[in-house]
PDB file of N, CA and C in Angstrom:
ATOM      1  N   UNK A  73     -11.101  13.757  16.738  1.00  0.00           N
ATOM      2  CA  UNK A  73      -9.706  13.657  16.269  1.00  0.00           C
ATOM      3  C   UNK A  73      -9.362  12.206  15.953  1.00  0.00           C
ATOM      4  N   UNK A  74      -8.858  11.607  14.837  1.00  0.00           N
ATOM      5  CA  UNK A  74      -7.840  10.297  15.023  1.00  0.00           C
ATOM      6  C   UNK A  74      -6.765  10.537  15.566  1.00  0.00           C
ATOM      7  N   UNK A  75      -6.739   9.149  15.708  1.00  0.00           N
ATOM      8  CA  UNK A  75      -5.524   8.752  16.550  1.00  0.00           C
ATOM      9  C   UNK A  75      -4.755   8.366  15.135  1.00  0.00           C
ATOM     10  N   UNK A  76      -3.313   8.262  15.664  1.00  0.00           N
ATOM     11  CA  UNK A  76      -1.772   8.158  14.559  1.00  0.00           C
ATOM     12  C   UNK A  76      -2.481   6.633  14.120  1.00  0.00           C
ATOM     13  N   UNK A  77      -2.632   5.690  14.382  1.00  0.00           N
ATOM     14  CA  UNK A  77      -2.416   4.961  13.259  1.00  0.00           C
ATOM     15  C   UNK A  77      -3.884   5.171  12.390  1.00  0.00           C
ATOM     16  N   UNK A  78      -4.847   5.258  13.005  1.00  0.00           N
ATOM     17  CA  UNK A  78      -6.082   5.876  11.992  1.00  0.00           C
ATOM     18  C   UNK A  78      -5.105   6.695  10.345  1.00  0.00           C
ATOM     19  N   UNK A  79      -4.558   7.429  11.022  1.00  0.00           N
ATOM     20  CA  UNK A  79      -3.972   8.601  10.029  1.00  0.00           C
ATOM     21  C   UNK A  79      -3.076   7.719   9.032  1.00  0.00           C
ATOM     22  N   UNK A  80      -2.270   6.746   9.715  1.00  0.00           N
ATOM     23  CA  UNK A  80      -1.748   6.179   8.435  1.00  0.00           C
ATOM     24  C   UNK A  80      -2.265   5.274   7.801  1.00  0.00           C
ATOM     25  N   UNK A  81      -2.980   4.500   8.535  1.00  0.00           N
ATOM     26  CA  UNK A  81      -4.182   3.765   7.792  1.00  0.00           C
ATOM     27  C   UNK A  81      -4.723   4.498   6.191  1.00  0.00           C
ATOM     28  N   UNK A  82      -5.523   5.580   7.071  1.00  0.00           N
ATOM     29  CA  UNK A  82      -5.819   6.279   5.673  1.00  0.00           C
ATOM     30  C   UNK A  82      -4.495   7.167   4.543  1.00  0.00           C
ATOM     31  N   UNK A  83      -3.196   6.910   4.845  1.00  0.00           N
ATOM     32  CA  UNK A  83      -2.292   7.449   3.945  1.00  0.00           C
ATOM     33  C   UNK A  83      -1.618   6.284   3.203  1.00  0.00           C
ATOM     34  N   UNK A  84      -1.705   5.236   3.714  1.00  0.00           N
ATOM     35  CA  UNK A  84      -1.108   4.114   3.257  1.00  0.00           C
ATOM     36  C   UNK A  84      -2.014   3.456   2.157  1.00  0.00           C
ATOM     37  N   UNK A  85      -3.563   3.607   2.532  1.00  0.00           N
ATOM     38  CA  UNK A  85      -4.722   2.659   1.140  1.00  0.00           C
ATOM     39  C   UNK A  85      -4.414   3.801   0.029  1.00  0.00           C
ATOM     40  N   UNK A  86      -4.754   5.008   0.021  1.00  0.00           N
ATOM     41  CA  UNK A  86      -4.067   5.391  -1.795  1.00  0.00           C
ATOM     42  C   UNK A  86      -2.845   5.112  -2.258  1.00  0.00           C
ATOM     43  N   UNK A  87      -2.185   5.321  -0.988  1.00  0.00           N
ATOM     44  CA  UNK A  87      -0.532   5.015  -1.741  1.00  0.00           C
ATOM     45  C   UNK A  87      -0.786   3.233  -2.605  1.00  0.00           C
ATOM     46  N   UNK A  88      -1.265   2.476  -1.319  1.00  0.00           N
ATOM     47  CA  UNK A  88      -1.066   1.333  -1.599  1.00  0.00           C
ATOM     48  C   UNK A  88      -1.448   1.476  -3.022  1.00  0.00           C
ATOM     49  N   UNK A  89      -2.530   1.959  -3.656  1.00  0.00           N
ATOM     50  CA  UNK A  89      -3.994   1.903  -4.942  1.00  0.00           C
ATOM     51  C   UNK A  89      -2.992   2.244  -5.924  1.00  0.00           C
ATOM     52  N   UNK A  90      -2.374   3.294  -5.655  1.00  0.00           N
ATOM     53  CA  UNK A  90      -1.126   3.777  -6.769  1.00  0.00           C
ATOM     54  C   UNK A  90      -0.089   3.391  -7.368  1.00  0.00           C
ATOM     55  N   UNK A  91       0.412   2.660  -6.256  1.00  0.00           N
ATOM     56  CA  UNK A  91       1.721   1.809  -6.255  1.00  0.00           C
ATOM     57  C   UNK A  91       1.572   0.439  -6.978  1.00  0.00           C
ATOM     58  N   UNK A  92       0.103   0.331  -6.748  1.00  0.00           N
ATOM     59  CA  UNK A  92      -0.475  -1.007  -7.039  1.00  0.00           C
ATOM     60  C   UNK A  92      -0.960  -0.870  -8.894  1.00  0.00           C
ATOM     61  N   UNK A  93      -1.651   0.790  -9.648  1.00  0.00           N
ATOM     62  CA  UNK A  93      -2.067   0.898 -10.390  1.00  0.00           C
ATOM     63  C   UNK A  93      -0.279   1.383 -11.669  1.00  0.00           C
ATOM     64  N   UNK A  94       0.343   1.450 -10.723  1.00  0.00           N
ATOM     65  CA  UNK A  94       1.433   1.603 -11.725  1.00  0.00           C
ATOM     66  C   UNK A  94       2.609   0.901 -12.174  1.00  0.00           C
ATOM     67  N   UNK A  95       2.499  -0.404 -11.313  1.00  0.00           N
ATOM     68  CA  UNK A  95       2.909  -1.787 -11.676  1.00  0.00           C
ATOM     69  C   UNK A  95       2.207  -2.075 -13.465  1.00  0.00           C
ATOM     70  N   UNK A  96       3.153  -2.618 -13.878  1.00  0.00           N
ATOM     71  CA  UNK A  96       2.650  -3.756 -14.930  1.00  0.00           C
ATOM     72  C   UNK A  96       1.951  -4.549 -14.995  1.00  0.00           C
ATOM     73  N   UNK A  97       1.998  -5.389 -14.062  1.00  0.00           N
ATOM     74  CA  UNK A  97       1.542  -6.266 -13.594  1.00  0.00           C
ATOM     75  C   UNK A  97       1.173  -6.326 -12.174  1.00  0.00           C
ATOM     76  N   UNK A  98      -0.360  -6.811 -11.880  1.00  0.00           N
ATOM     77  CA  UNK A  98      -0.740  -7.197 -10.515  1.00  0.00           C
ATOM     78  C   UNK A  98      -0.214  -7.855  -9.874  1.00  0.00           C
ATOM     79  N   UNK A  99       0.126  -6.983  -8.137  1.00  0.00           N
ATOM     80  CA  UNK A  99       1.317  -8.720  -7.494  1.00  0.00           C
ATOM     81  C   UNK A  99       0.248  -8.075  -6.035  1.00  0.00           C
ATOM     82  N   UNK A 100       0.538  -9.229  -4.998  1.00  0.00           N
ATOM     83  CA  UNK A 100      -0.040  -9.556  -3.470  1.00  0.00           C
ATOM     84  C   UNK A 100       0.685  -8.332  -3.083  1.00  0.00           C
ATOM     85  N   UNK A 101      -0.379  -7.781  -2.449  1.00  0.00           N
ATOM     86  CA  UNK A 101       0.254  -6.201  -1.566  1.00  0.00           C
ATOM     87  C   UNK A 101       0.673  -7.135  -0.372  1.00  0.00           C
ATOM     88  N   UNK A 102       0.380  -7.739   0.159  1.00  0.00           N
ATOM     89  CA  UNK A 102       0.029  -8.322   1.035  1.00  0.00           C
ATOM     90  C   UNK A 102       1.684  -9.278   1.381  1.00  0.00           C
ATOM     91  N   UNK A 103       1.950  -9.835  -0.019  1.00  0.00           N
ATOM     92  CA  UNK A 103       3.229 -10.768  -0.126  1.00  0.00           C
ATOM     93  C   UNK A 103       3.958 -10.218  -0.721  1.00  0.00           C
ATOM     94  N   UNK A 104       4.866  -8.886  -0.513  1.00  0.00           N
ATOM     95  CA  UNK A 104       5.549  -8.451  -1.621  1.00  0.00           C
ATOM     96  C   UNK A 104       6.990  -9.662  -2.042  1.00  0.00           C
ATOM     97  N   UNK A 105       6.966  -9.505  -3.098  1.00  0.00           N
ATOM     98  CA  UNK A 105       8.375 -10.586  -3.949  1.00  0.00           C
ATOM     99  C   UNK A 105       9.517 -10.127  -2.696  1.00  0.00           C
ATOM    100  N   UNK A 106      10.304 -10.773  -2.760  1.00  0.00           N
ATOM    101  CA  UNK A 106      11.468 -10.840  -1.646  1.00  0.00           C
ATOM    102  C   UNK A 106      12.789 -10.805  -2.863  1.00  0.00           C
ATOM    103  N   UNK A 107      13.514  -9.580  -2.689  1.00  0.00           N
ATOM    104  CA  UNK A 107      14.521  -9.266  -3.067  1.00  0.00           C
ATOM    105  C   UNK A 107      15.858  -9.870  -2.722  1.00  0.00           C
ATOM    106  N   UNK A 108      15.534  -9.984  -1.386  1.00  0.00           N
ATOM    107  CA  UNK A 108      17.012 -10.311  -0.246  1.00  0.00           C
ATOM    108  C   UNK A 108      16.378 -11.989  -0.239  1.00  0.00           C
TER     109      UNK A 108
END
């Protein structure tokens, strides 16, 4: 069995891949731009 963060680990890298492939432009997953 995983454990909970295993599980979001693996729900969060496609999202991340997606979120990341439907930008315009490439930005730092890592540093997102600061709104506030």
């Amino acid at each position: 069995m995983k454990s909970i963060p295993d599980i979001i680990k693996a729900a969060e890298i496609p999202a991340i891949i997606i979120f990341d492939v439907n930008k315009p432009t490439p930005t730092p997953i890592q540093h997102p731009p600061r709104t506030g």
